[in-house]
Structures are given as C-alpha cells and as structure tokens.
Short mmCIF file of C-alpha atoms in Angstrom, two decimals:
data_model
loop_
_atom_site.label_atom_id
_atom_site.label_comp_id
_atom_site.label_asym_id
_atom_site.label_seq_id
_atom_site.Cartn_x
_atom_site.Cartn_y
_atom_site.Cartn_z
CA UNK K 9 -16.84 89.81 46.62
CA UNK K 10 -18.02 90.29 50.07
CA UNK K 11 -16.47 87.79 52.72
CA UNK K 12 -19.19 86.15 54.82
CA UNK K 13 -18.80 84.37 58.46
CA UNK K 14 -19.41 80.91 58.92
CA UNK K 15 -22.37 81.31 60.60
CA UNK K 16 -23.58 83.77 57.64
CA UNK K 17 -23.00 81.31 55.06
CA UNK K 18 -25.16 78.12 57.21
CA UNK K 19 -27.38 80.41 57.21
CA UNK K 20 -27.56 81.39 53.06
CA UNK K 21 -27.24 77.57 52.52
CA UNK K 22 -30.36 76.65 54.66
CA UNK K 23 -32.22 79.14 53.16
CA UNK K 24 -31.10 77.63 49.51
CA UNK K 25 -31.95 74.57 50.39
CA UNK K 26 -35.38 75.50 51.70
CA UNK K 27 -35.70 77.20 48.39
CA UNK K 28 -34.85 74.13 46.41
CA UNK K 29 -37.77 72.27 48.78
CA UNK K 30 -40.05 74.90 47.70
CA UNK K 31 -39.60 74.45 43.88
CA UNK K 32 -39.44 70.95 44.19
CA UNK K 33 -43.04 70.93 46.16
CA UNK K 34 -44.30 73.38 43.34
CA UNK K 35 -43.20 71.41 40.42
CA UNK K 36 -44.93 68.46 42.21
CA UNK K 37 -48.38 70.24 42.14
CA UNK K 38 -48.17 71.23 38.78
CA UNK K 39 -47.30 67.85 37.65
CA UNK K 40 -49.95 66.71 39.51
CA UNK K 41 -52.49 69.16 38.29
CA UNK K 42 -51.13 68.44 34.98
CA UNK K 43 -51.65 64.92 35.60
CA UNK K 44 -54.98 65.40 36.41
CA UNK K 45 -55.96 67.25 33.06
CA UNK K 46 -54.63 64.44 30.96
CA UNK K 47 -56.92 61.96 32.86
CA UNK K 48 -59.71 64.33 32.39
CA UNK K 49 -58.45 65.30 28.21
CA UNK K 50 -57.88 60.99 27.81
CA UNK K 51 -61.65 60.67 29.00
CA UNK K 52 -62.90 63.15 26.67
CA UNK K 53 -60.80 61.52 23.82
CA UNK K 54 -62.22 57.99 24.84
CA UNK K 55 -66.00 59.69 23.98
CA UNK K 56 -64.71 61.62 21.17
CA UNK K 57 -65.04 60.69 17.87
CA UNK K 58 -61.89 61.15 15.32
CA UNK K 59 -59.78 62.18 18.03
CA UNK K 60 -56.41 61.54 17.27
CA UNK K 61 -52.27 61.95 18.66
CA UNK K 62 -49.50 62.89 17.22
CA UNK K 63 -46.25 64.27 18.08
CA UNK K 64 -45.46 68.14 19.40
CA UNK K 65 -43.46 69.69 16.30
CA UNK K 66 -43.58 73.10 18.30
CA UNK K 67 -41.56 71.46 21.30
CA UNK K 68 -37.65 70.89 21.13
CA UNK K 69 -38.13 68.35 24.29
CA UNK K 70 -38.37 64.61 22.68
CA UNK K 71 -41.80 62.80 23.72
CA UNK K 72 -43.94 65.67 23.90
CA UNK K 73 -46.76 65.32 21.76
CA UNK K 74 -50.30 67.10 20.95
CA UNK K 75 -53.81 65.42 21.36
CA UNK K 76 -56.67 67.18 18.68
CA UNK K 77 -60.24 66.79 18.95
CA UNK K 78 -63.58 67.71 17.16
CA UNK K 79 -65.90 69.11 19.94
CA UNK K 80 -69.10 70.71 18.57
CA UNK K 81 -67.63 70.91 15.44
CA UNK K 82 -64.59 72.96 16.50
CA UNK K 83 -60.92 71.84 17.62
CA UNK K 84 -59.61 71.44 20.94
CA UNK K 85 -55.96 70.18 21.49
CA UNK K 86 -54.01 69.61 24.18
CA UNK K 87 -50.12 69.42 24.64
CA UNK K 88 -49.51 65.87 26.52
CA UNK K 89 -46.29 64.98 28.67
CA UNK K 90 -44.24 62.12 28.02
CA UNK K 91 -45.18 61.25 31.36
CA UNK K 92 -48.66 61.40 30.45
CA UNK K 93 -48.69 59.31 27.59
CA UNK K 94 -49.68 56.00 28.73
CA UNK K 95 -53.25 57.96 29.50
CA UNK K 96 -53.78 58.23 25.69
CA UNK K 97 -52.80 54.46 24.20
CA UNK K 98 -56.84 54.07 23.12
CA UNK K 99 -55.96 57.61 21.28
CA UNK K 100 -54.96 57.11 17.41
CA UNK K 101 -51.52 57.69 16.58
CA UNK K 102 -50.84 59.82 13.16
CA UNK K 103 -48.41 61.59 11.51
CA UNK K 104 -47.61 65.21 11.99
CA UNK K 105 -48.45 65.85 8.60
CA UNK K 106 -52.03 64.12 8.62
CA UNK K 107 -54.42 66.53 8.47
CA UNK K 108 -56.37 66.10 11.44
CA UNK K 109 -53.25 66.54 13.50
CA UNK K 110 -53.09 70.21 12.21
CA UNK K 111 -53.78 72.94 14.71
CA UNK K 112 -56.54 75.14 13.32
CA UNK K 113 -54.98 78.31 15.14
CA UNK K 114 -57.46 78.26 18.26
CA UNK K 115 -56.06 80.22 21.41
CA UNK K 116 -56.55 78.81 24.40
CA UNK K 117 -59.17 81.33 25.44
CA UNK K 118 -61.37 80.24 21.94
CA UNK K 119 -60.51 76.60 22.99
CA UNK K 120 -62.68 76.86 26.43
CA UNK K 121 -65.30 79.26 24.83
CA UNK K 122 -66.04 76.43 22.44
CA UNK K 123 -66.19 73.86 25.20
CA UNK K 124 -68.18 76.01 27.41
CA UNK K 125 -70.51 76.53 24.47
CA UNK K 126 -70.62 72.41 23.43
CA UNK K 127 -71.15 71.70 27.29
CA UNK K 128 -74.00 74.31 27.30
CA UNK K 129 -75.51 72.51 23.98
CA UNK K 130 -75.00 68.78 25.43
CA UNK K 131 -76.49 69.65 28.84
CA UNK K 132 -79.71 70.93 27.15
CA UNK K 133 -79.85 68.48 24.26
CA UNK K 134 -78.39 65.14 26.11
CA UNK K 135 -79.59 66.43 30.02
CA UNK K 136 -79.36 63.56 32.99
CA UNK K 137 -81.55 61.31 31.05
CA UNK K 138 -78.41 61.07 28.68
CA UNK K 139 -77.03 58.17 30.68
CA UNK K 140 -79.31 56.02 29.86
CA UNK K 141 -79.13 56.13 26.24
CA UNK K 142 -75.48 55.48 26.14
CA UNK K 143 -74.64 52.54 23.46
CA UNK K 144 -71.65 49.80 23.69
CA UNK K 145 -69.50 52.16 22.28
CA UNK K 146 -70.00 54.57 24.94
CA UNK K 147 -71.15 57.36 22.85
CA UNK K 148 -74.37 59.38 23.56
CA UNK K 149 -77.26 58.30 20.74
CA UNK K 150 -78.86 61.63 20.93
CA UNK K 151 -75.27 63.51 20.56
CA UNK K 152 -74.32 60.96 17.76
CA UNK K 153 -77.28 62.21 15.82
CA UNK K 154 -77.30 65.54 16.23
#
C-alpha cells in the first residue's frame, strides 16, 4: 500500500467528503422528483375508477408497495415509497393476491404509450369544456359514459 503525506491524505478526505455531498444532493432530487410523481400518480388514482394498492411482492425492502390502475381500459401501475404512502390513503388497500392487484406484464414503455394514447382520446372526447361537466364525485360525465 502506497504511503501518502499528510497533506495528500486532507486532500483525498476533502475530496470524499465532497463526494458524499454530491450523492447526498442527488439522492435529494430524485426523492424529490419521485415525490413529485406520487402526487401526480395519487391525483390520477383520486379520478380513477377501481384503482387500488397493495403491497410490492417484487421488493425485499418492507413498505414498498404497488399502485394499479385501469386507464383506457389498460393497466398502469406504479411502485410507491414508504415515504410516499400517506399520498395514497383515499387509494383502496387489497391483498396481493386480489386480482386487480396483479400486474398484467406492461413495460414501462407500453405503460406511457397507453397513457399517451388515453390522454390523446380524453383531450378530443372531454376537451376544455370537460371542466364543467365534472360531477360531486369528481369524475368526468362524458368519460364516465364512454
């Protein structure tokens, strides 16, 4: 092992701890961005119908757990943080095992073709005007009777 001077290893330790800043800084904008997707995925589960929660089997991690939704007739899910839960309370809770809380084998690629596609189909069915046709419940009446 090669012997280093004082001054050599300040220098190695500054530059490991301005490394460890760096990481830490990172894995504060993902979180964040993360963060920011769950408020965004808890909206779209609030105007979804049938969406439901349940627990990540495919993650070792305890609290992890996967949100599934119906959007233009296809699924969408979403692996949620424990530190994102509290987002998805108004979401239904099931068991792994019930059936709408089994992933249909979308990619993630299919998963935002399909939204893309429902987006495109709302915007021209629903357009602006949608928001004034929204009932109590929050739901579009022109998207509910599609």
């Amino acid at each position: 092992m090669p012997e280093y001077s004082t001054e050599q290893n300040l220098r190695l330790a500054q530059q490991m701890l301005d490394q460890q800043g760096q990481i830490t800084d990172l894995t504060k904008e993902r979180d964040g961005a993360y963060r920011e997707r769950a408020h965004l995925v808890a909206l779209l589960a609030a105007l979804t119908d049938d969406a439901v929660i349940s627990y990540a089997r495919d993650i070792e991690e305890p609290g992890w757990q996967i949100v599934y939704l119906t959007l233009g007739g296809h699924q969408a899910s979403w692996h949620i943080s424990p530190r994102d839960a509290d987002l998805f309370a108004h979401v239904e809770r099931v068991d792994v095992e019930d059936p709408r809380a089994r992933w249909d084998g979308h990619t993630t690629e299919a998963k935002y073709e399909r939204i893309a596609t429902w987006t495109a189909e709302l915007a021209e069915r629903c357009g602006p005007a949608c928001s004034e046709m929204h009932t109590e419940t929050g739901r579009c009446v022109i998207a509910r009777n599609r």
